[in-house]
Structures are given as structure tokens and as C-alpha cells.
Short mmCIF file of N, CA, C and O in Angstrom, two decimals:
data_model
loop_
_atom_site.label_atom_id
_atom_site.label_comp_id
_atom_site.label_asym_id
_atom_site.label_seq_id
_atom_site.Cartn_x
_atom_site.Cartn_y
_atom_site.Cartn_z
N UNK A 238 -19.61 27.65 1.07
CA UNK A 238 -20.19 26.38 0.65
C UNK A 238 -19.06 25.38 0.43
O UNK A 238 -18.09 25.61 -0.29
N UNK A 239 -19.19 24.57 0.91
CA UNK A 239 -18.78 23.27 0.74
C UNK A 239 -18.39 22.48 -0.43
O UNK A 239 -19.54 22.47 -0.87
N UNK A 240 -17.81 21.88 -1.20
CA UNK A 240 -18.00 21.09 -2.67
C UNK A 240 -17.22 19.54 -2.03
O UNK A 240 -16.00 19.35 -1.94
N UNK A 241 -18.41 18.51 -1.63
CA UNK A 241 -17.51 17.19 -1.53
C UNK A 241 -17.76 16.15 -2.35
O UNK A 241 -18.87 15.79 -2.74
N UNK A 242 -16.56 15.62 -2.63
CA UNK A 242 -16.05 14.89 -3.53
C UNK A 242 -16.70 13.58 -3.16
O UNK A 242 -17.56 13.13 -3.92
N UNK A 243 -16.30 12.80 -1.83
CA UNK A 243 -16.70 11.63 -1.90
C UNK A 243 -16.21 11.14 -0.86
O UNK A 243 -15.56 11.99 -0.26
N UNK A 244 -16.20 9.84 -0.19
CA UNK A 244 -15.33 9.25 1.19
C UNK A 244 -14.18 9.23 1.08
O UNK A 244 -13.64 8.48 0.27
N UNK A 245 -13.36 10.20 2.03
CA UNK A 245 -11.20 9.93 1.94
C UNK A 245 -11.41 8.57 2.96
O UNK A 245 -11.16 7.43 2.59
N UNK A 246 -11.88 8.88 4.19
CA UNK A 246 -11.56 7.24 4.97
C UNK A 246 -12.25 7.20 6.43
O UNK A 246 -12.64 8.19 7.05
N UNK A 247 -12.31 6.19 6.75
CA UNK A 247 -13.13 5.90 7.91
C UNK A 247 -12.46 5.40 8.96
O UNK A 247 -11.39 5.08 8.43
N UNK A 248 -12.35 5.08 10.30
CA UNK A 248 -11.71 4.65 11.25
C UNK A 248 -12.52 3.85 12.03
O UNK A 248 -13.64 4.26 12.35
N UNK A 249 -11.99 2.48 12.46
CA UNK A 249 -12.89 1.44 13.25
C UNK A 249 -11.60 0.87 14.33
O UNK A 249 -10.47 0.42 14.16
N UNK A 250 -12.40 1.14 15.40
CA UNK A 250 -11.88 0.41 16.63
C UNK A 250 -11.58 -0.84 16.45
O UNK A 250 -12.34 -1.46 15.71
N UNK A 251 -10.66 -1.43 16.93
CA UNK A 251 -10.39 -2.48 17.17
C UNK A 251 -9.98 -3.51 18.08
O UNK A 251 -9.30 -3.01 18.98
N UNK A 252 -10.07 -4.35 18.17
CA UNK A 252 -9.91 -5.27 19.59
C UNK A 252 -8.66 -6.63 18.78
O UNK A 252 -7.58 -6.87 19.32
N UNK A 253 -9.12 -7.32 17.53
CA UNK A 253 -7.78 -8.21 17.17
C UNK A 253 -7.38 -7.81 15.92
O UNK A 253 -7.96 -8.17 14.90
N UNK A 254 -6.18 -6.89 15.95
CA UNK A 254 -5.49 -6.26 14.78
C UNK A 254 -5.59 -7.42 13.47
O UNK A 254 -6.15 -7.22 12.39
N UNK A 255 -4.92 -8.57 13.86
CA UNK A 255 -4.85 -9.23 12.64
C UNK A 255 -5.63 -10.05 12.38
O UNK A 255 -5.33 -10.87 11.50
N UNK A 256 -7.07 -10.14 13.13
CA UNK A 256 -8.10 -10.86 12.33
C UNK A 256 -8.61 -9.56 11.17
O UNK A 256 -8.91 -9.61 9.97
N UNK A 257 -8.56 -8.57 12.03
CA UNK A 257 -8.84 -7.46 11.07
C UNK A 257 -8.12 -7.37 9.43
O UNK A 257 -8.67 -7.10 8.36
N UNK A 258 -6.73 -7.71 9.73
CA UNK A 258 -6.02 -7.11 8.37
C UNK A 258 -6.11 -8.61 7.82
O UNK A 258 -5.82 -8.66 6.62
N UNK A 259 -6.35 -9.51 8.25
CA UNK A 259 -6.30 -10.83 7.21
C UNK A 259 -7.98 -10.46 6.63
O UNK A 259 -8.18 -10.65 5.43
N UNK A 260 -9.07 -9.97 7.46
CA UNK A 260 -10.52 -9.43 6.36
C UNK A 260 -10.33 -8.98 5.26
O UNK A 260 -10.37 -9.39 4.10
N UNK A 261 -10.03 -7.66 6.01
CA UNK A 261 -9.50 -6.57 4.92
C UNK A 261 -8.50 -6.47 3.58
O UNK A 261 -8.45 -5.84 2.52
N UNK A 262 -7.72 -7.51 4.32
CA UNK A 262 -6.65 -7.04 2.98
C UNK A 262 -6.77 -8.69 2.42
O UNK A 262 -6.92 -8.78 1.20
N UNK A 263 -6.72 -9.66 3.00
CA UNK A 263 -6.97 -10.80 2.54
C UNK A 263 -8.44 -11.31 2.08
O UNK A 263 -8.29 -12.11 1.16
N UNK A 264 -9.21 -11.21 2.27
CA UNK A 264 -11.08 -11.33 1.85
C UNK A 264 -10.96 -10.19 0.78
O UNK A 264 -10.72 -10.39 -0.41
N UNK A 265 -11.19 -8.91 1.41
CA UNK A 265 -11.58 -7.97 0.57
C UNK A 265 -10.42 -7.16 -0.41
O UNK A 265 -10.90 -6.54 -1.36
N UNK A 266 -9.50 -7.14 -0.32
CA UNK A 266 -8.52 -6.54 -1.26
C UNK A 266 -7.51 -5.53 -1.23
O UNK A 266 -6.59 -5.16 -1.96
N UNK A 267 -8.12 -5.15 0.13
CA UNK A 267 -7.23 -4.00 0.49
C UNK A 267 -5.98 -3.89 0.84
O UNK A 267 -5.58 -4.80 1.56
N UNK A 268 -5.00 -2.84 0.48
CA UNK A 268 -3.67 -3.35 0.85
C UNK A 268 -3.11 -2.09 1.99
O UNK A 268 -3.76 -1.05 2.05
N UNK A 269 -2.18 -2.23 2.67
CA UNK A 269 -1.70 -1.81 3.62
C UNK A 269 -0.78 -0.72 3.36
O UNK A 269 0.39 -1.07 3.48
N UNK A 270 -0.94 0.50 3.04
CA UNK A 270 -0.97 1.84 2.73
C UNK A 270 0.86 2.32 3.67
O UNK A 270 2.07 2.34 3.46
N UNK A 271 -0.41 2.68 4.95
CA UNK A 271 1.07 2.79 5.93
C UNK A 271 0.71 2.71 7.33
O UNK A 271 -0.42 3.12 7.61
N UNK A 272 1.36 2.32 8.15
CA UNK A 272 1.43 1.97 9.94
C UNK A 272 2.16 3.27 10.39
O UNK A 272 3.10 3.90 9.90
N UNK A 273 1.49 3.41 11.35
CA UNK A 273 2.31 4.38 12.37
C UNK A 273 1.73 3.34 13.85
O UNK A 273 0.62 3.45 14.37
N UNK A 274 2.61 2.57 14.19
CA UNK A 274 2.94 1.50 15.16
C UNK A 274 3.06 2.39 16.49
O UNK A 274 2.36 1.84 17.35
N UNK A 275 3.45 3.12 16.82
CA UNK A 275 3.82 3.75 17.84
C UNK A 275 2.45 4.61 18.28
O UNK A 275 2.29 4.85 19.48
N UNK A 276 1.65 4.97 17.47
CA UNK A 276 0.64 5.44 18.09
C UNK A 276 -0.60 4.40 17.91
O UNK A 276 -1.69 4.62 18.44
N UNK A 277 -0.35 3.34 17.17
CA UNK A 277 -1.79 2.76 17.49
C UNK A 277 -2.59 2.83 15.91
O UNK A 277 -3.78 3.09 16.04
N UNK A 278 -2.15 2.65 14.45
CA UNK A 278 -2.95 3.67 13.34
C UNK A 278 -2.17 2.44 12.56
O UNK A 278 -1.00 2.10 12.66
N UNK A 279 -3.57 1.72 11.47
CA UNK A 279 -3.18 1.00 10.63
C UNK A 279 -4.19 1.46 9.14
O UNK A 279 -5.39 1.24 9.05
N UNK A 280 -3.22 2.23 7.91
CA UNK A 280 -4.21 2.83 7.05
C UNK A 280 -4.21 1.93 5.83
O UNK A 280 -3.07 1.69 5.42
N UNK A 281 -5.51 1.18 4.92
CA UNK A 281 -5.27 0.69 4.22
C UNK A 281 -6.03 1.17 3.07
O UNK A 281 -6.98 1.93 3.26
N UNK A 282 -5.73 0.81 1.99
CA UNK A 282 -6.22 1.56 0.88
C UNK A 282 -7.19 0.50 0.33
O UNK A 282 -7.04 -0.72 0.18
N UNK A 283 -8.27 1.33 0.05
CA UNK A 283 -9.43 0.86 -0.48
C UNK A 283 -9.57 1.79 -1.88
O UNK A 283 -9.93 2.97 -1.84
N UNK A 284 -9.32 1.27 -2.78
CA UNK A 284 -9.97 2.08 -3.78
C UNK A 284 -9.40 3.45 -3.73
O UNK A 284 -8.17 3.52 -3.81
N UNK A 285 -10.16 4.64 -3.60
CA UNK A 285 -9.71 5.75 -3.59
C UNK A 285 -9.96 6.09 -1.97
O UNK A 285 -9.49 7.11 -1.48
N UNK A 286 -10.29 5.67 -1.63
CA UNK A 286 -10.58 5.54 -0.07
C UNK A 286 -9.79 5.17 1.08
O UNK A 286 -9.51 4.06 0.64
N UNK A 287 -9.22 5.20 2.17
CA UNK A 287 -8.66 4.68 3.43
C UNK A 287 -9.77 4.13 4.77
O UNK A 287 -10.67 4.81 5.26
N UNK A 288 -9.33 2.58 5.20
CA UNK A 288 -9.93 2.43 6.06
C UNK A 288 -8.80 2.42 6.95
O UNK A 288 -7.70 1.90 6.74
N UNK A 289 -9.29 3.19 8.23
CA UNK A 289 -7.83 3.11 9.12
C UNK A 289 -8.27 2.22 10.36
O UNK A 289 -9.44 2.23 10.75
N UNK A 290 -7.39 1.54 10.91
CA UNK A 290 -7.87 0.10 11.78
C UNK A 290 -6.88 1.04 13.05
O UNK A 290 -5.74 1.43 12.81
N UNK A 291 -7.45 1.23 14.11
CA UNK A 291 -7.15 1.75 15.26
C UNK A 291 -7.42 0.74 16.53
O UNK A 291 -8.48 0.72 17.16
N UNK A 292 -6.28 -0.09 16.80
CA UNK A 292 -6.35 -1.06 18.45
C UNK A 292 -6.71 -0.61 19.38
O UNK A 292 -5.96 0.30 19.74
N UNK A 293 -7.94 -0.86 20.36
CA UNK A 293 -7.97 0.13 21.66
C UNK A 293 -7.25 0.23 22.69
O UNK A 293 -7.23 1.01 23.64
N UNK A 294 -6.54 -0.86 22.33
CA UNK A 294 -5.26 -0.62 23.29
C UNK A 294 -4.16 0.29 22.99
O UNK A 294 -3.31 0.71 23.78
N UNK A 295 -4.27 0.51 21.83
CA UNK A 295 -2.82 1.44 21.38
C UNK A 295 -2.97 2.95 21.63
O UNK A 295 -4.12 3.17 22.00
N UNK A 296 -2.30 3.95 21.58
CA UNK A 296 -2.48 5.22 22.25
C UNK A 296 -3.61 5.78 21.62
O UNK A 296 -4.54 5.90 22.42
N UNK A 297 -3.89 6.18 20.44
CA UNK A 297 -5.16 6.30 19.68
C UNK A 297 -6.11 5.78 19.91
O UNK A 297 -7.06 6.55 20.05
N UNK A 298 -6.42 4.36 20.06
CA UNK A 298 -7.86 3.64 20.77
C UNK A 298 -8.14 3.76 22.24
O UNK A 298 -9.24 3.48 22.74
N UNK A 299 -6.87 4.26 23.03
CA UNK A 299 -7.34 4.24 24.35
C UNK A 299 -8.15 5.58 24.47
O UNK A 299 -8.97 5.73 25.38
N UNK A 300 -7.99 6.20 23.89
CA UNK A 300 -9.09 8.11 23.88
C UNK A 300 -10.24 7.59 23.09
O UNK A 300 -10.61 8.49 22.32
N UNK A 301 -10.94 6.55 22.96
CA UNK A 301 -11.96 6.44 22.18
C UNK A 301 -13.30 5.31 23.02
O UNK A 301 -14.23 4.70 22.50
N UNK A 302 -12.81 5.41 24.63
CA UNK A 302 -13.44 4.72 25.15
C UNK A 302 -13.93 2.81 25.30
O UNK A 302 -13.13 1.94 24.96
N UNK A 303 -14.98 2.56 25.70
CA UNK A 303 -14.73 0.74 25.38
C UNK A 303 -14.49 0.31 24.14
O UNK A 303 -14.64 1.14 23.25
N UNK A 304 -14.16 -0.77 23.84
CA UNK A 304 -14.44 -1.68 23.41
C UNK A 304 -15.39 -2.04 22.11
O UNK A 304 -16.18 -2.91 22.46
N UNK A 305 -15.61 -1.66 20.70
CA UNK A 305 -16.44 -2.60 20.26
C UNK A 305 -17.21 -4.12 20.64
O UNK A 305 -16.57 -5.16 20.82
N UNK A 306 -18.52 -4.02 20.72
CA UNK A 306 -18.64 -5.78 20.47
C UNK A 306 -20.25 -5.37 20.40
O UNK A 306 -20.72 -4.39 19.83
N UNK A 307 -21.18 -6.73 21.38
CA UNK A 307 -22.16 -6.82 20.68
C UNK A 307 -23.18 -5.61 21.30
O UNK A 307 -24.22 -5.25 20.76
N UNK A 308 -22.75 -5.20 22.25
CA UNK A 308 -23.46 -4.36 22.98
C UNK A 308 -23.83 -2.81 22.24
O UNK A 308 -24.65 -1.95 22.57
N UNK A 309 -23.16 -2.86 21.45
CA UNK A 309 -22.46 -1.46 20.86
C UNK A 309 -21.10 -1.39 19.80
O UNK A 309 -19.96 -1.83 19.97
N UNK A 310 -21.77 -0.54 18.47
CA UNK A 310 -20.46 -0.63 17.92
C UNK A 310 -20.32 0.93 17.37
O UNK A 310 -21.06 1.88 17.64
N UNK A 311 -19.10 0.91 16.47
CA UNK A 311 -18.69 2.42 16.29
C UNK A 311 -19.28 2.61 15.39
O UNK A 311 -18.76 3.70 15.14
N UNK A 312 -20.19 2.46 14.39
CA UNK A 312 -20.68 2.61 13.09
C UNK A 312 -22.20 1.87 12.73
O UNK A 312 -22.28 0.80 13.33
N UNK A 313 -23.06 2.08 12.13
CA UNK A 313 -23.97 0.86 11.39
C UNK A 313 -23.31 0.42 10.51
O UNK A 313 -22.91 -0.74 10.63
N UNK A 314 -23.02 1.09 9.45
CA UNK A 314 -22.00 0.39 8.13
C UNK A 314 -21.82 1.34 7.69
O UNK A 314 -22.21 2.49 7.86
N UNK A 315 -20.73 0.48 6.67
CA UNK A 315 -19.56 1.43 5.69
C UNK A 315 -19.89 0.77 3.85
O UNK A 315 -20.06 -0.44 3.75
N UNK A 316 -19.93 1.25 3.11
CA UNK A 316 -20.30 1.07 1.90
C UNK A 316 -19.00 1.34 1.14
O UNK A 316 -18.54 2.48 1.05
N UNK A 317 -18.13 -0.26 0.35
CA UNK A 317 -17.44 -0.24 -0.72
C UNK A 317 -18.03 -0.73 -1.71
O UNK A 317 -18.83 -1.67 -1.63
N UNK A 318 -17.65 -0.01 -3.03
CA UNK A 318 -18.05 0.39 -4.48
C UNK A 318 -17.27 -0.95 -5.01
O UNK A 318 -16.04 -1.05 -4.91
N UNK A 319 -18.01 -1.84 -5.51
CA UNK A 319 -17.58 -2.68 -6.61
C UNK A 319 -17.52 -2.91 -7.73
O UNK A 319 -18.63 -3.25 -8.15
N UNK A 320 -16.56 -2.91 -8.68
CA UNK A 320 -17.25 -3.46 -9.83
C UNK A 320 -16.46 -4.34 -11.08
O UNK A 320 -15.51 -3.76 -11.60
N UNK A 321 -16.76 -5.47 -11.51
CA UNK A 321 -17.58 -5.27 -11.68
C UNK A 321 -18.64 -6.02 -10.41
O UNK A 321 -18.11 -6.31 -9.34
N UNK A 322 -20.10 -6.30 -10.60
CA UNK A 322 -20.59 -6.59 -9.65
C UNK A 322 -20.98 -8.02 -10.02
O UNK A 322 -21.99 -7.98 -10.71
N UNK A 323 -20.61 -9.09 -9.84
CA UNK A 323 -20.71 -10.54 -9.81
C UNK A 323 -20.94 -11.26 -8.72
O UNK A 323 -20.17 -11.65 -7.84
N UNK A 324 -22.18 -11.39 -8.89
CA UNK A 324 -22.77 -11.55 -7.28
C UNK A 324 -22.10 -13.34 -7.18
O UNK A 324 -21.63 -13.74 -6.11
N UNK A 325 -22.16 -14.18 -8.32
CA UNK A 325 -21.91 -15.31 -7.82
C UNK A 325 -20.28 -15.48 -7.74
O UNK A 325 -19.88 -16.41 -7.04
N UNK A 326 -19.51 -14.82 -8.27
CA UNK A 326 -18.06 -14.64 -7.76
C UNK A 326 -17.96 -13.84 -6.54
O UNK A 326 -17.21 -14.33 -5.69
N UNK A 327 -18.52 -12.73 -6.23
CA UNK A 327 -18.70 -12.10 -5.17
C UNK A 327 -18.86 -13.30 -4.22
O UNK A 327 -17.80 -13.54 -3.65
N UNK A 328 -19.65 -13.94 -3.94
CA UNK A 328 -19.88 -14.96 -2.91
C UNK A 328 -19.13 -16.34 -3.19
O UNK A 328 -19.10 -17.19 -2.31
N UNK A 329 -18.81 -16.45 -3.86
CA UNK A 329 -17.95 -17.88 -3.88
C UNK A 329 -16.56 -17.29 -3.47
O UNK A 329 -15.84 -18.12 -2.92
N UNK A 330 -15.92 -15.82 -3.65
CA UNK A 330 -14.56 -15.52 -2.95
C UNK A 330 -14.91 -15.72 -1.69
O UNK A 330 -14.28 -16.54 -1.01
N UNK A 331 -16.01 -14.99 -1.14
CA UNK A 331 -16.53 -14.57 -0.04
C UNK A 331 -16.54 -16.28 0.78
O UNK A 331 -15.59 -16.49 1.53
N UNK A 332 -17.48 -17.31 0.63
CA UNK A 332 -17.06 -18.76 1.00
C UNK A 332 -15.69 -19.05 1.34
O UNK A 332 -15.23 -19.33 2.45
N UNK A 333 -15.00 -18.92 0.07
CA UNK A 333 -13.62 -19.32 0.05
C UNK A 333 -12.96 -18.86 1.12
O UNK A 333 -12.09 -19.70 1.35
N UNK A 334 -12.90 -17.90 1.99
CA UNK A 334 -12.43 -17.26 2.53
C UNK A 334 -13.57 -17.36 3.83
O UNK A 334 -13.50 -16.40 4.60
N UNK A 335 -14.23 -18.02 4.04
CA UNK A 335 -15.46 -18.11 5.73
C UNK A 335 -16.16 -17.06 6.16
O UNK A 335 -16.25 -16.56 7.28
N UNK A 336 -16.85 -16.65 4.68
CA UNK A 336 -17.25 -15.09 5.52
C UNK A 336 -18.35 -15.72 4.11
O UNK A 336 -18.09 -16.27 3.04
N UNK A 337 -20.09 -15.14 5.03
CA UNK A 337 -20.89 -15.13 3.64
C UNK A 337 -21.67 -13.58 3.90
O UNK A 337 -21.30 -12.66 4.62
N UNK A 338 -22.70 -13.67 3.15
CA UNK A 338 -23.08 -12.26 2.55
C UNK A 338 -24.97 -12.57 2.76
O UNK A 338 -25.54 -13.64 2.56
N UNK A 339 -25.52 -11.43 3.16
CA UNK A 339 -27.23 -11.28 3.32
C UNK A 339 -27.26 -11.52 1.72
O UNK A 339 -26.29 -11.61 0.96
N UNK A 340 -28.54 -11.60 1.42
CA UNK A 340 -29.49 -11.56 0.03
C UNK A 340 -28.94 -9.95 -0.50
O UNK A 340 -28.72 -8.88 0.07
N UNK A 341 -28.87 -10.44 -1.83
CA UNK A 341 -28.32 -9.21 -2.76
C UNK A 341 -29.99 -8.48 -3.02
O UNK A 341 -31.15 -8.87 -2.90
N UNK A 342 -29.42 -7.49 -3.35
CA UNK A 342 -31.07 -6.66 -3.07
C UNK A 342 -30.29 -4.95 -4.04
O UNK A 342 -29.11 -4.63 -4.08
N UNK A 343 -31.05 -4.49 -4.43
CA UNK A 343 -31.16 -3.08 -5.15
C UNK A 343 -31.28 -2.22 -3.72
O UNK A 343 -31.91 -2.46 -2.69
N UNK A 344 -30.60 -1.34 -4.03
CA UNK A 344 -30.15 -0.16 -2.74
C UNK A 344 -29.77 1.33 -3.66
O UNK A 344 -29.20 1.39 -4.75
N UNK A 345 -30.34 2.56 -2.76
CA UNK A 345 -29.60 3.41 -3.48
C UNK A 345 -27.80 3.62 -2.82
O UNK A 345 -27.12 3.36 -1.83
N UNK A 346 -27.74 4.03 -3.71
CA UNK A 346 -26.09 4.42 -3.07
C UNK A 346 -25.85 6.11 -3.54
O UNK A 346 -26.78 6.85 -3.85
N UNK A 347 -24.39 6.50 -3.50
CA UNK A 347 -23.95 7.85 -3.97
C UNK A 347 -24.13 7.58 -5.33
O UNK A 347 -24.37 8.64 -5.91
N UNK A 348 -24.12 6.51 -6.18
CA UNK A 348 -24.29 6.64 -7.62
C UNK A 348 -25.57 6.34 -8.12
O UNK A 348 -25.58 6.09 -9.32
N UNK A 349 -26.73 6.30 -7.51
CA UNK A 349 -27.99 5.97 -7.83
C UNK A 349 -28.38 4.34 -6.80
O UNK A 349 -27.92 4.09 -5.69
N UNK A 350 -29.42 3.39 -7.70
CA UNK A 350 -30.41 2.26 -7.21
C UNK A 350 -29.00 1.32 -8.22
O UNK A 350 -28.69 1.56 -9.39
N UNK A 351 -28.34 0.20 -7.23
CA UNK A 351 -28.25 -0.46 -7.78
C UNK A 351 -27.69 -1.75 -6.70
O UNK A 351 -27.85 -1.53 -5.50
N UNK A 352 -26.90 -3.38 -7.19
CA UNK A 352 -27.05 -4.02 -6.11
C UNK A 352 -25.87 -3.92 -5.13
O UNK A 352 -24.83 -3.26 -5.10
N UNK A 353 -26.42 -4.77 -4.38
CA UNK A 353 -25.66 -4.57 -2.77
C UNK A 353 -26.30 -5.43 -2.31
O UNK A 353 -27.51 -5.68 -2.28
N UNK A 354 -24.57 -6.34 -1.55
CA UNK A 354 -24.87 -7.14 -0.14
C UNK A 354 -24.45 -6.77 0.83
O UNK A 354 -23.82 -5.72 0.77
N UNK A 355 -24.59 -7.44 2.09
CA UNK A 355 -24.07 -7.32 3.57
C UNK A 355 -23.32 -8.17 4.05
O UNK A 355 -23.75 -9.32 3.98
N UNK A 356 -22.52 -8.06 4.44
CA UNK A 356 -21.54 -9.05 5.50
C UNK A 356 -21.10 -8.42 6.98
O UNK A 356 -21.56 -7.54 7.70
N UNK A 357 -20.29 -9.05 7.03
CA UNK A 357 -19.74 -8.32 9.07
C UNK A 357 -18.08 -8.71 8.73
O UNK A 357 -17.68 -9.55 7.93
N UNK A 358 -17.52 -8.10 9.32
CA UNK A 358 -16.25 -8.25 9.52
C UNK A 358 -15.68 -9.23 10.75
O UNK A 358 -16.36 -9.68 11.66
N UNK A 359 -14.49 -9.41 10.56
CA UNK A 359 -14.40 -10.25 12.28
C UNK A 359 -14.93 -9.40 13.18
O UNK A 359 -15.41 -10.16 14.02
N UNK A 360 -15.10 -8.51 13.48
CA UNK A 360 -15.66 -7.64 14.74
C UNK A 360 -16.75 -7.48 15.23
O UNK A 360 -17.10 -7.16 16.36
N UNK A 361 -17.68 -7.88 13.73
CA UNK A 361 -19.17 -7.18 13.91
C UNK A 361 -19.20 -5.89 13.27
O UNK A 361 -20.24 -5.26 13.43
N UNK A 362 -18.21 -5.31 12.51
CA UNK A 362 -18.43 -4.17 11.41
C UNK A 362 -19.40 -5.07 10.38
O UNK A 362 -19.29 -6.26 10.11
N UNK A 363 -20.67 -3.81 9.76
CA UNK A 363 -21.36 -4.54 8.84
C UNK A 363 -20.56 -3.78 7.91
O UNK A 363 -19.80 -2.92 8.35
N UNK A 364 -20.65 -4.05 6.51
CA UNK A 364 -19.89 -3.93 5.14
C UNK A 364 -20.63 -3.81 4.04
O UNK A 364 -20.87 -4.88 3.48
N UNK A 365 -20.96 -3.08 3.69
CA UNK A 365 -21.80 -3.15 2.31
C UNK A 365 -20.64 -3.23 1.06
O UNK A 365 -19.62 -2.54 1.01
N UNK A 366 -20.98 -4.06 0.27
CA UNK A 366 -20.20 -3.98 -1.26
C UNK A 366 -21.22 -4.06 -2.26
O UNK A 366 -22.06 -4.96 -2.34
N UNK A 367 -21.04 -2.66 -3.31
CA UNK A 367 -22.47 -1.94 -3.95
C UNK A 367 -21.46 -2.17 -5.26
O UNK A 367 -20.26 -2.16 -5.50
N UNK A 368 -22.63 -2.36 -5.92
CA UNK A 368 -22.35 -2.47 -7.57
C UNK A 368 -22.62 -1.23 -8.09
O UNK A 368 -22.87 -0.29 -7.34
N UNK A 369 -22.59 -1.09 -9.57
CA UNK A 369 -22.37 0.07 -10.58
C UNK A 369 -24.28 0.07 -10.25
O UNK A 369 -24.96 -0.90 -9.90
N UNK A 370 -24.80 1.74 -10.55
CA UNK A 370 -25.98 1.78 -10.84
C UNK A 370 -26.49 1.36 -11.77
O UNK A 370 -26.02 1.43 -12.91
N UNK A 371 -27.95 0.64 -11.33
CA UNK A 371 -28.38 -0.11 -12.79
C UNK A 371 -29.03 1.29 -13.87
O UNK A 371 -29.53 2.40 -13.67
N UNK A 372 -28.64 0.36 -15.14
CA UNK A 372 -28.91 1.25 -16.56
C UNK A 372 -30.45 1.64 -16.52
O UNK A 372 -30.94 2.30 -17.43
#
């Protein structure tokens, strides 16, 4: 049997490295962990989590077939844990920065029913950012 803890990290294709890391680490918070440049592998730290940004051009994205875009993507979504959860700071960073967010809405997550919006990344990754479960 199995005992899991929770998400170590996820990997998303990519097509423009640094619209990607100005999202990620500039919008959302994440900071830049470590590069391995030579094969194609950009890991950034989320929380307790890693999102790793893989170019399809680089040796790693070329074994992973086309292209992201609208036709097809590598994922439906990925769910980061916020908190606290301030939906009207949540979206006024989110403005500040040219990126907005679907209607906040109650969702379950790994910690129970509580809120969550949607956005997209430059790519067309959707993004969930989930608040603490409600009391």
C-alpha cells in the first residue's frame, strides 16, 4: 500500500520560456528553484510543490511530441493552495499584472469545499488558486 502525501510537481510543455517564468514567478510567486539548461528543465518552487517548465524545443520537450496550443493541451488544470484567500486582492494583483480570473465559486479540493478561481497562463494552462476549507 501506498501512503501519499500530496503533489511534489508537475511538468508543462512549453513553447515561450519567458512568458512562462514572468507568469509564474512574476504574477504568481513562484521562484526559480534550479535550471538544468542543457537538457531543456526549468524547476520552480511553489509552495511545497515544483512546477517544472519544459521547452519543446529543448532535449526533454522534443520526446514529448507537438506543441501545446488550442487544439490540445498537456493537462485540464493544476490546483495551487492559497492562503490567505482574498478574493479582492487576489484579483486586483491578478489586473495589475494582465491576467484576470473566472467567478470565484466553492469547489472541493484535497482539503475539503472551499473557494477557488480560474485563470490560464500565457499558454492556455488553466490554474486553479483554492483557498483554506470553509469552517
Amino acid at each position: 500500500m501506498l501512503t501519499l502525501q500530496g503533489l511534489d510537481h508537475l511538468v508543462l510543455r512549453v513553447v515561450d520560456l519567458d512568458a512562462m517564468l514572468r507568469f509564474y514567478v512574476g504574477v504568481l510567486g513562484c521562484t526559480v528553484e534550479r535550471r538544468q539548461d542543457e537538457i531543456g528543465l526549468v524547476q520552480l518552487r511553489a509552495g511545497r510543490s515544483l512546477i517544472d517548465l519544459v521547452p519543446v524545443a529543448g532535449k526533454l520537450g522534443r520526446l514529448g511530441g507537438a506543441a501545446p496550443g488550442p487544439e490540445g493541451r498537456n493537462l485540464d488544470h493544476f490546483c495551487l493552495r492559497v492562503e490567505p484567500f482574498d478574493e479582492a486582492a487576489i484579483r486586483a494583483h491578478l489586473r495589475a499584472h494582465g491576467t484576470d480570473a473566472g467567478a470565484a465559486e466553492s469547489r472541493y479540493g484535497a482539503e475539503g469545499e472551499g473557494p477557488s478561481v480560474y485563470l490560464s497562463d500565457p499558454e492556455g494552462n488553466v490554474v486553479e488558486l483554492k483557498g483554506p476549507p470553509a469552517r
